[in-house]
XYZ file of C-alpha atoms in Angstrom:
581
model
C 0.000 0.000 0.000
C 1.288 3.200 -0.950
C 1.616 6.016 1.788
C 1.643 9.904 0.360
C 4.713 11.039 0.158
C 6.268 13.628 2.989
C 9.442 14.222 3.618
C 9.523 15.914 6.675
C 7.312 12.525 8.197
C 10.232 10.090 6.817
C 13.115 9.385 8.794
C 16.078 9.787 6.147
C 19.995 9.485 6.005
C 22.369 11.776 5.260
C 22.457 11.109 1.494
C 19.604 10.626 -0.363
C 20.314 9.709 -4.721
C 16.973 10.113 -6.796
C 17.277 8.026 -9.624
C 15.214 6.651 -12.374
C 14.161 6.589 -16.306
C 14.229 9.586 -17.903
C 10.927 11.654 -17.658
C 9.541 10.440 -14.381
C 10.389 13.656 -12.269
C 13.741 13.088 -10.597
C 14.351 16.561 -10.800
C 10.764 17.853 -9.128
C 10.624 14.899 -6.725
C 14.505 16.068 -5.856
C 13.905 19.781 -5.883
C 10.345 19.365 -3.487
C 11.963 17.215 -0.815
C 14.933 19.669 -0.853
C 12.078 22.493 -0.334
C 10.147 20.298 1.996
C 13.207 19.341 4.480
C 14.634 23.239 4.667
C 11.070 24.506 5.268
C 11.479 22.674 8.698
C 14.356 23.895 9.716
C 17.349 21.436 7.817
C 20.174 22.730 6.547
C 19.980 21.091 2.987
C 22.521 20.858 -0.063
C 21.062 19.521 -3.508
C 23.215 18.547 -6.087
C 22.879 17.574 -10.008
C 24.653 14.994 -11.832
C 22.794 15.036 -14.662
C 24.731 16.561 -17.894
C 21.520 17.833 -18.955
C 20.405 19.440 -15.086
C 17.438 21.569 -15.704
C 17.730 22.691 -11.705
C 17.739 26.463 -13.372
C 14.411 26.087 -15.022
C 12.631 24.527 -11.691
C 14.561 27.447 -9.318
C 14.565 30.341 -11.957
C 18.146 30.496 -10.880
C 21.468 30.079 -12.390
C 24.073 27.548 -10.311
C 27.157 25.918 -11.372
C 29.802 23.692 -8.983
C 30.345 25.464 -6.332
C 27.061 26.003 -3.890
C 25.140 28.764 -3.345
C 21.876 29.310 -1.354
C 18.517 29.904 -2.993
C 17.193 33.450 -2.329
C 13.836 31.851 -1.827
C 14.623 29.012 0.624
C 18.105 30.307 2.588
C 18.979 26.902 4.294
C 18.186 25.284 0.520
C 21.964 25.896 -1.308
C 22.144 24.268 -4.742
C 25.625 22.607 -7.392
C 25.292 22.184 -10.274
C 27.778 19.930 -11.615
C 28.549 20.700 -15.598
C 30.243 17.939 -17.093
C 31.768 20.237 -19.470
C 33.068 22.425 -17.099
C 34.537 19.808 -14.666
C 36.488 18.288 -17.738
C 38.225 21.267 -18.125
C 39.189 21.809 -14.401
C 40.069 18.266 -14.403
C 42.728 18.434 -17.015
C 43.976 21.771 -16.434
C 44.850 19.984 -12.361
C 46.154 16.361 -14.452
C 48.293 18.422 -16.799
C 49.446 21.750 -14.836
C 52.357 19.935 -12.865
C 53.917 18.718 -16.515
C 53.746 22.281 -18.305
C 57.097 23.476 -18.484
C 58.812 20.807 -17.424
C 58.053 18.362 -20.631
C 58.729 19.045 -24.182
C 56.022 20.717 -26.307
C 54.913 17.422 -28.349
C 54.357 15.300 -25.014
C 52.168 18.061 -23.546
C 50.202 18.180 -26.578
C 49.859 14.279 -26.810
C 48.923 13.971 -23.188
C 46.005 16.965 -24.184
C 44.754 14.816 -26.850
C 44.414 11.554 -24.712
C 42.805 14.124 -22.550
C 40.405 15.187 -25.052
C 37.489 12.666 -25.070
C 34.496 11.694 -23.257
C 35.994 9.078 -20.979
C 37.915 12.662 -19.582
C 34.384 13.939 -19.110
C 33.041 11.518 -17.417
C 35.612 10.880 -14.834
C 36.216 14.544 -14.179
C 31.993 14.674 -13.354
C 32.611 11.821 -10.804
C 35.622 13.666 -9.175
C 33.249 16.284 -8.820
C 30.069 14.172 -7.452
C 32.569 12.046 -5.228
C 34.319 15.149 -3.486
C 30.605 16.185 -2.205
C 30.272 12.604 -0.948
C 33.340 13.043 0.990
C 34.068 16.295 1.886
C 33.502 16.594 5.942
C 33.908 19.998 5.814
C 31.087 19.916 3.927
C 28.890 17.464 5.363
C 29.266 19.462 8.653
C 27.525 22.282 6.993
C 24.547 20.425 6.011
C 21.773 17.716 7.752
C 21.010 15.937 4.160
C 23.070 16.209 0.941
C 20.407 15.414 -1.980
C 21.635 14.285 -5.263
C 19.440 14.709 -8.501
C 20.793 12.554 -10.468
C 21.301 11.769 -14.144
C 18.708 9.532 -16.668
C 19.308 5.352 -15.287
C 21.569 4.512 -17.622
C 24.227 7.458 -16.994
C 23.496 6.877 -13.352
C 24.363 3.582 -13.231
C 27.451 4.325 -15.183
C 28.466 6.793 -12.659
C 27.692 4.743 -9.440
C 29.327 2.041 -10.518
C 32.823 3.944 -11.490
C 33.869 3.832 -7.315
C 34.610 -0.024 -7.702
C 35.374 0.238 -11.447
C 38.425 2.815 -10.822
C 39.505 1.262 -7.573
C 39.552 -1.776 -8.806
C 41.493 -0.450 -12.530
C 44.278 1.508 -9.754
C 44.606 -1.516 -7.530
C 45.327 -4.087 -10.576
C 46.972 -1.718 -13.191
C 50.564 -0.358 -11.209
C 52.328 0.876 -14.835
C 49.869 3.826 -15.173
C 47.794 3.156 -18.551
C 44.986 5.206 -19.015
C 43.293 7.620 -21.814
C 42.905 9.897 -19.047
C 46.406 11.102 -19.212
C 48.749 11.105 -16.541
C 47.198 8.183 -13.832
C 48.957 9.643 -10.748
C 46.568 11.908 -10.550
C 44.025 9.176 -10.489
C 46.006 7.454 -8.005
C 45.923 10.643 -5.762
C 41.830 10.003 -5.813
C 41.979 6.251 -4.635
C 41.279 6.812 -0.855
C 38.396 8.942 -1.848
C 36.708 6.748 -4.462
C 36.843 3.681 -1.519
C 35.478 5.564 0.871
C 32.910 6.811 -1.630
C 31.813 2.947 -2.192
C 31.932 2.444 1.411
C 29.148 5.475 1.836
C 27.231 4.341 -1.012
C 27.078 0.514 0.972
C 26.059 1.902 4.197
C 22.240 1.988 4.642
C 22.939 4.005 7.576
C 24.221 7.014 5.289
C 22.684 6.634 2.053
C 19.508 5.871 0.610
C 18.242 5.957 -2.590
C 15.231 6.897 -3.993
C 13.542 5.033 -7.015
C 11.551 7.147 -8.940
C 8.315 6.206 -11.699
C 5.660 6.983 -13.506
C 2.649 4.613 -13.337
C 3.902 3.481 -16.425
C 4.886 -0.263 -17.234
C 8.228 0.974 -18.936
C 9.691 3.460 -15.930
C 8.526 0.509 -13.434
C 10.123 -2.019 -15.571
C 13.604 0.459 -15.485
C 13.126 1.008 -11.842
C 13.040 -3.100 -11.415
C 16.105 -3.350 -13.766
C 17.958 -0.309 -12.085
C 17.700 -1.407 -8.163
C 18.551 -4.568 -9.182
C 21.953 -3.660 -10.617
C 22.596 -0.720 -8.282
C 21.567 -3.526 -5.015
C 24.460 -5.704 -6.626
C 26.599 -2.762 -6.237
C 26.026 -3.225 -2.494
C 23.047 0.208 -2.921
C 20.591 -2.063 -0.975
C 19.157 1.169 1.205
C 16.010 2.010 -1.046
C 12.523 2.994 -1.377
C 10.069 3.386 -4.671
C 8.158 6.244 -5.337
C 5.510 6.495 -7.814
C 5.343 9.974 -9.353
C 1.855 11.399 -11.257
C -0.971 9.279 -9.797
C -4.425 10.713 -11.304
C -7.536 10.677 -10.067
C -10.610 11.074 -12.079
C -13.000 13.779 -11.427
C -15.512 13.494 -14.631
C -16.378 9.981 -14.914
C -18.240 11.122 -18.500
C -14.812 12.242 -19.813
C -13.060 8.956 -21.838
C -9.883 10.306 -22.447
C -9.488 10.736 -18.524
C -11.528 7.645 -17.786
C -8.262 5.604 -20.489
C -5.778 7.833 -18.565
C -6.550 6.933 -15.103
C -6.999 2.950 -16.688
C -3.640 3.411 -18.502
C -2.313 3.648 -14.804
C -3.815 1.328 -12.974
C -2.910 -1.605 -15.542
C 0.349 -0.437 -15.451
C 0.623 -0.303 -11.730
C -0.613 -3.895 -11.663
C 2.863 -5.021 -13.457
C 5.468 -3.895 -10.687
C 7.306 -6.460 -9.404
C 7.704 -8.642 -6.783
C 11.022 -6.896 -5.954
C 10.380 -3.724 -5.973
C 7.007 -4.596 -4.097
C 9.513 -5.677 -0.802
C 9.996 -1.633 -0.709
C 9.004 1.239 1.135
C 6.175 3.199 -1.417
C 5.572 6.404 -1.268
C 3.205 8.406 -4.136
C 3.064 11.638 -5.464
C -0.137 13.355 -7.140
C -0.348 14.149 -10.959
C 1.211 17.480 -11.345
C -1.120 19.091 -14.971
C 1.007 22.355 -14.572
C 4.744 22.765 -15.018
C 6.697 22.714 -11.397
C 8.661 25.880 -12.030
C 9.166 28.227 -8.787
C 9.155 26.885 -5.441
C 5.448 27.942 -4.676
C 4.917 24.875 -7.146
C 6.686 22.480 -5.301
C 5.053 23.159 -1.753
C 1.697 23.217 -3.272
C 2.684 19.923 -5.430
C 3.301 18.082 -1.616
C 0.141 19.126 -0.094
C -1.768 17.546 -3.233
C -3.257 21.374 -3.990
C -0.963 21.644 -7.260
C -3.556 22.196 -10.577
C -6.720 21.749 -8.601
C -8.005 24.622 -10.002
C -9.049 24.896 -13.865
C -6.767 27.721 -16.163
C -9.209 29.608 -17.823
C -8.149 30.655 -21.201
C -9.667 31.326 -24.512
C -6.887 30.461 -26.696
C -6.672 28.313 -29.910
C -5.084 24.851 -29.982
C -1.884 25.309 -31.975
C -1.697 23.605 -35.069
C 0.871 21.363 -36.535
C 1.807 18.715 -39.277
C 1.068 14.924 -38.239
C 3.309 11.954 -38.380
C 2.159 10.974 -42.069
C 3.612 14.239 -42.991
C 6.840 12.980 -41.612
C 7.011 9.661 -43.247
C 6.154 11.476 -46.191
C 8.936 14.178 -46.316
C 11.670 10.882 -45.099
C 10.578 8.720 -47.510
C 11.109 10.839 -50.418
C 14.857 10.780 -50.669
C 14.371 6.574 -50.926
C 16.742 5.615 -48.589
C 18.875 8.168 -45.545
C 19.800 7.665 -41.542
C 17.024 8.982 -39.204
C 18.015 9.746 -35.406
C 15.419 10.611 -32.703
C 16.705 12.391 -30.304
C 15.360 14.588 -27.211
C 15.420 14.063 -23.020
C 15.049 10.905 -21.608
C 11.239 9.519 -21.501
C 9.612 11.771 -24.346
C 9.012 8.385 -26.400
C 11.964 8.549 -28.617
C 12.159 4.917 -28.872
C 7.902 4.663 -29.727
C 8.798 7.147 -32.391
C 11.883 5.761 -33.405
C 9.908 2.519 -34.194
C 6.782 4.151 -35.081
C 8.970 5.632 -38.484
C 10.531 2.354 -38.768
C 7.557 0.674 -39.323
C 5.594 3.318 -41.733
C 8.672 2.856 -44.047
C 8.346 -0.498 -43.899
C 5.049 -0.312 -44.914
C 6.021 1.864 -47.552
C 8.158 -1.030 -49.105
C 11.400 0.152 -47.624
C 13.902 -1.829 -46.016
C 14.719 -0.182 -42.740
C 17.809 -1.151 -39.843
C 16.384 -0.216 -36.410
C 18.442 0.098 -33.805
C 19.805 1.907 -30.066
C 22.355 3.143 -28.656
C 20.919 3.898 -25.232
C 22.447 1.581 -22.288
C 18.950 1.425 -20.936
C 17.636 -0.505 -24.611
C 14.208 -0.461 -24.657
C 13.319 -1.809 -28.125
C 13.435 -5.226 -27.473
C 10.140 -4.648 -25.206
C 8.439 -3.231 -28.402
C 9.299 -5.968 -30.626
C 9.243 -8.890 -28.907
C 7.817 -10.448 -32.486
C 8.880 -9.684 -36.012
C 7.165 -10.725 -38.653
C 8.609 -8.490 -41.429
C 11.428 -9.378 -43.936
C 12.265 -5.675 -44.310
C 13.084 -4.452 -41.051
C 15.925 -5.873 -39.121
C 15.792 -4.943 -35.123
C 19.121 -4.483 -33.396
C 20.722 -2.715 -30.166
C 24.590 -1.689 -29.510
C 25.073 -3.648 -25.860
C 28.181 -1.957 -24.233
C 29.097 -4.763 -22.568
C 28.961 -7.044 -25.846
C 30.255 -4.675 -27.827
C 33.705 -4.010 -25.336
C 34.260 -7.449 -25.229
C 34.717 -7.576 -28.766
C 36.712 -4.670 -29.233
C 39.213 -5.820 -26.882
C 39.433 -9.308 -28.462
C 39.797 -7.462 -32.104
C 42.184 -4.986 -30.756
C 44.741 -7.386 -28.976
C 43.974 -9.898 -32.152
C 45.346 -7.358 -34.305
C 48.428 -6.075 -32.645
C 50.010 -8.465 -30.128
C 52.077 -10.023 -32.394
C 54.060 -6.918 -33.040
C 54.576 -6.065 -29.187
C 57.014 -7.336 -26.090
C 55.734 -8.010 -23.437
C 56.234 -5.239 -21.626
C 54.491 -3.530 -24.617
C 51.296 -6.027 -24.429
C 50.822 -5.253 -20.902
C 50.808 -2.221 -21.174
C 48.084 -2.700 -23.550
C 45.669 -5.067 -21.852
C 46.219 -2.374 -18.703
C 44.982 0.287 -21.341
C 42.099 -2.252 -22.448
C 40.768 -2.865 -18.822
C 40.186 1.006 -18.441
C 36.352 1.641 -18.062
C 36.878 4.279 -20.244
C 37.018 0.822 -23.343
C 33.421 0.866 -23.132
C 33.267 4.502 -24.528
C 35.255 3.590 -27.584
C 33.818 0.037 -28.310
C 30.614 1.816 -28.010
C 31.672 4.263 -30.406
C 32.978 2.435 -33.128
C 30.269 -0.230 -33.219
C 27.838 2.923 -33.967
C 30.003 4.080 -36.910
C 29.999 0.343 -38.023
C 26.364 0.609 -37.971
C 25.759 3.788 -40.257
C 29.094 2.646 -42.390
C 27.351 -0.760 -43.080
C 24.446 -1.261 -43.146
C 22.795 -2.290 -46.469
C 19.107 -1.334 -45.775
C 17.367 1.445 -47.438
C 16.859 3.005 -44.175
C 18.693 3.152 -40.554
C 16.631 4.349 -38.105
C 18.382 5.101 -34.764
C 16.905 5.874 -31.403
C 19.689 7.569 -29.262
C 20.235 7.563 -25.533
C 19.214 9.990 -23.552
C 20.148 13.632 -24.107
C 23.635 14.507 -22.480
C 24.835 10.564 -23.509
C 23.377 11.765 -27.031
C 25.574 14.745 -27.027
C 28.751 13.319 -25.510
C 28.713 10.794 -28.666
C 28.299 13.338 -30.820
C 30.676 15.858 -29.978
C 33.508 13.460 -29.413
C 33.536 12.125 -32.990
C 36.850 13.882 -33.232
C 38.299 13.092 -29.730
C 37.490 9.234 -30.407
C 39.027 9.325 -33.770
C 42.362 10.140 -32.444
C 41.772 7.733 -29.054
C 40.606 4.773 -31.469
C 44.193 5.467 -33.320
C 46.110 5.407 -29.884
C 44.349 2.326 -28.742
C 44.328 0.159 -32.074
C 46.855 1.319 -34.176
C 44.476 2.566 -36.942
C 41.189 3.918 -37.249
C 38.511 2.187 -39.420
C 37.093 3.944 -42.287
C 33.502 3.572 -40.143
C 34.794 6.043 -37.948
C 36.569 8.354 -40.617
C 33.736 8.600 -42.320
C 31.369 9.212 -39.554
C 31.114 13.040 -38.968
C 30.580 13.723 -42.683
C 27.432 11.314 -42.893
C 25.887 13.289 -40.027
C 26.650 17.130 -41.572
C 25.558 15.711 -44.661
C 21.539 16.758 -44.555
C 20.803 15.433 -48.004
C 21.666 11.691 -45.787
C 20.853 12.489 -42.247
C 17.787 13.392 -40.661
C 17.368 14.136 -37.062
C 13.909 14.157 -34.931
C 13.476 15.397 -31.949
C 11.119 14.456 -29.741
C 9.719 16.384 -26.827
C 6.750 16.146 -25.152
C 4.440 19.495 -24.874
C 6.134 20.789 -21.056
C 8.151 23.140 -19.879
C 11.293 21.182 -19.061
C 11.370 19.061 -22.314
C 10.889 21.899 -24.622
C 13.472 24.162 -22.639
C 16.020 20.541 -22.891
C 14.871 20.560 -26.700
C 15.930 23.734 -27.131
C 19.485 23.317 -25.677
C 20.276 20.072 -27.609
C 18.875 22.259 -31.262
C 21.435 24.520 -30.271
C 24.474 21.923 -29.403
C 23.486 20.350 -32.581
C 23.382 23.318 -34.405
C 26.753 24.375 -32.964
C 28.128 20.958 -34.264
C 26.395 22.040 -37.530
C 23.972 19.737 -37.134
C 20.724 20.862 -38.007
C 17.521 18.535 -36.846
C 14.717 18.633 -39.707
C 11.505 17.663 -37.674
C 10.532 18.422 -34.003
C 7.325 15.765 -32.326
C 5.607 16.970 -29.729
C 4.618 13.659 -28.638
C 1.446 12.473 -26.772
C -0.436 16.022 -26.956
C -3.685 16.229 -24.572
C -3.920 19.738 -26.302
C -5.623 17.426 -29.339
C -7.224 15.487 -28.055
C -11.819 15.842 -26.658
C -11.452 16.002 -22.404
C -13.648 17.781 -20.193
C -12.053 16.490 -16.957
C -10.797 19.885 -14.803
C -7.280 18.467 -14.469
C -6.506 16.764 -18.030
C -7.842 19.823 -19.023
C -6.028 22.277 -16.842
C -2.971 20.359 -18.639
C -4.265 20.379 -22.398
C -4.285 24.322 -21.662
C -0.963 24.319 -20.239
C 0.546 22.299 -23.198
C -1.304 24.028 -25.930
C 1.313 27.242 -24.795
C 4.244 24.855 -25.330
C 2.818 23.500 -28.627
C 2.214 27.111 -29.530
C 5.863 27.986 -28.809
C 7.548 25.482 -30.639
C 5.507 25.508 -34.047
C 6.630 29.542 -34.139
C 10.265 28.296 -33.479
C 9.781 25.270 -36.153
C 8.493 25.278 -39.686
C 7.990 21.847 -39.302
C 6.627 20.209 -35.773
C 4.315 16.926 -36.013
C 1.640 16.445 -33.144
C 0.837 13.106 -31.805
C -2.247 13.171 -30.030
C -2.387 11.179 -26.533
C -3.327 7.496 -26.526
C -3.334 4.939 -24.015
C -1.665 2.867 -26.453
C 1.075 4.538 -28.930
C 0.173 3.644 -32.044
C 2.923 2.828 -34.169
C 1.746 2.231 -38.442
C -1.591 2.959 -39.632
C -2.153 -0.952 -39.520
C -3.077 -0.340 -35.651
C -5.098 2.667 -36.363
């Protein structure tokens, strides 16, 4: 039985971690207990890991890695941990000691093995870990919150503590792509007591956060699972957005409120064994902290918006298979923040080409795959269903890798390699190239890919030069996949990129930022989906409707931002080709 969530009424540790799939209100659930906990007197610091942290849009207020108190809440003080930002502090520390003291050409080469993503990503954890172990800190605060990033970059970043100890412990002769590893080796007392706080129930807990929504239960499931192997066995579940019907004559709520309720009936036995807490269903964006207190109390959108105003208009997703499908053959990526339905749209073009007579590749590249659930049955000669598994895919770049050069090393040489091979930061590479394989070689008129989540999206992306050079250090040569990969993507006569948002305030604003990285990257997306619009569809319920209003503003913004933005209306099922219509 679920009990409503309050955070003042539950007796937590010093850390709490929200985690969760994308899309099921990490961030709100974060930023309202934060809220909650300082309104009775706690001295509380929350902190994002996510590389796509839209903390600013909730607050109104601009943060970055070093903490600062909210002018609305003073005991509330808020990090915000850019990726970006923390690479770059990272290897100015790593490198700083060598500069002067080296020649020219080994500075440069260490900047280049410095260059990639696997430097971002470890330079983010140095950041996240030196919160989680910083007494100075801690005896500032009662409860350090961390907001963290979509499940699958989560689980990434937990799991690095044992990962790194474990690479510094076994690997003495220094190999890594981060550069010079005795700064690395400086960290190794922190990252063991950081996996020692993580293990202790009596410190941390961590919060698993979903929808009422068969997917985001079955990632919860998936993600305490992992994370409890990790020795994260502290936990509770909370279920975010329950609705409750008020007009029993109103279908679309009347499917809504079903939607939920079958979905709720699929959580698992696991995740049963937990602590539940709910939250109400929010219809009105949870910007400003007047939102989040009145989200708590279950007053949040009670009221109806009044408003006169016309539902925007926009193309529909015919109009999209129509405009792909005219070149004959191209590479479509959907892209956009986790839990929009990128992977639902991803398939849902797959499948309307297929119909179409076109041979289409469908694949992933998020860690947290979801396609598989989708197509569980495939009864189509024309499309071929695939996902890039890290761990399947590192495997087999290490095998290829030693394969191909061992014979023309010592063994002193070899060792060195395998050391270099064991790095976590393999994954990032094998990942990598197996995605350039992909677009290099496959022979079907189309390749539809659905990306992972937005930062993962954008690390991939803008690294296409930094893993050139690291795929060259590492094996010796780089493929012609990979060579030829950032051309493909600037080429717009080949590539197509969707993305997909649903009709909110954080989504659009998170749609907005990636446009612009893409565009920086030059890049330029050709269709936006606001996906699963209430704003088109009959309801007369106060609060679906109080939310249609809401959304038709955000639908309104985008198609004056966009020439071309597609609508899907809200179903309880998505509905993929016009053969389930």
């Amino acid at each position: 039985m679920e009990k409503q969530y309050d955070p003042p009424n539950i007796d937590f540790p010093y850390f709490l971690f929200f985690t969760g799939k994308g899309g099921v209100g990490k961030t709100s659930t974060a930023c309202a207990t934060a809220v909650s906990l300082a309104d009775r007197g706690k001295r509380v610091l929350l902190i994002s890991t996510d590389p796509a942290s839209n903390l600013q849009d909730v607050f109104g207020e601009d943060f970055n890695h070093e903490y600062r108190h909210l002018k609305a809440v003073p005991r509330l003080a808020v990090v915000n941990i850019d990726p970006e930002e923390a690479a770059e502090r990272h290897r100015e520390s790593a490198l700083a000691p060598y500069r002067n003291k080296l020649p020219a050409s080994v500075i440069r080469s260490m900047e280049e093995q410095m260059a990639g993503a696997c430097t971002t990503e470890i330079a983010a954890f140095d950041s996240f870990t030196s919160f989680l172990c910083d007494s100075e800190v801690k005896d500032k605060f009662d409860h350090i919150l961390f907001d963290t990033a979509p499940t699958g970059h989560t689980l990434r970043l937990l799991q690095l503590p044992k990962a790194w100890s474990g690479f510094i412990d076994t690997n003495p002769e220094g190999a890594s792509c981060l550069g010079p590893l005795s700064a690395l080796a400086g960290k190794k007392e922190m990252y063991e007591q950081a996996v020692n706080t993580l293990a202790d129930g009596g410190q941390t807990l961590l919060a698993l956060v979903s929808r009422p929504d068969e997917t985001a239960l079955f990632e919860a499931d998936r993600s305490s699972k992992e994370l409890a192997a990790l020795d994260v066995k502290n936990q509770i579940l909370i279920i975010n957005g329950l609705f409750e019907i008020t007009d029993s004559e109103d279908d679309t709520a009347q499917a809504f409120m079903d939607q939920q309720q079958e979905s709720l009936t699929t959580i698992s036995d696991h995740l049963k064994s937990f602590t539940t807490f709910q939250l109400p269903f929010a219809p009105l964006s949870l910007t400003g902290v007047g939102e989040l207190r009145s989200w708590l109390a279950g007053k949040h959108g009670r009221e109806a918006v009044h408003t006169h105003e016309v539902a925007a208009e926009g193309f529909e997703m015919d109009d999209v298979i129509g405009d792909l499908s005219e070149k004959g053959n191209g590479l479509v990526f959907t892209m956009g923040k986790g839990g929009v339905g990128k992977t639902t749209v991803a398939a849902s073009v797959a499948l309307n080409l297929v119909e179409q007579g076109y041979s289409v590749h469908l694949t992933t590249t998020d860690p947290a795959e979801h396609l598989s659930r989708l197509f569980t049955e495939n009864h189509s000669d024309l499309l071929r269903v695939t996902n890039i598994d890290p761990k399947r895919e590192t495997e087999a770049y290490r095998e290829s890798v030693l394969e191909e050069t061992s014979h023309e090393l010592n063994e002193d040489e070899l060792n060195y390699l395998k050391e270099d091979l064991d790095s976590p930061c393999t994954e990032e590479i094998a990942v990598f190239r197996s995605f350039a394989d992909v677009v290099m070689h496959s022979e079907e008129d189309y390749i539809v890919i659905d990306t992972a989540p937005t930062g993962h999206t954008l690390l991939l992306l803008d690294s296409t030069l930094s893993y050139h050079r690291e795929i060259e250090r590492s094996a010796g040569h780089v493929p012609e996949s990979v060579k030829n990969l950032l051309p493909a993507l600037k080429d717009a006569e080949k590539t197509h990129i969707l993305i997909v948002t649903l009709p909110e305030a954080t989504p659009v604003y998170e749609a907005e930022r990636l446009e612009s990285d893409l565009k920086r990257a030059d890049l330029h997306p050709k269709w936006w989906i606001m996906n699963q619009s209430l704003s088109v569809v009959p309801v007369s319920d106060p609060v679906l409707k109080a939310k249609a209003q809401v959304e038709n503003k955000w639908v309104q913004r985008t198609v004056t931002h966009a020439s071309k933005v597609a609508i899907i209306p809200w179903k309880k099922q998505a509905i993929l080709n016009k053969k389930q219509r």
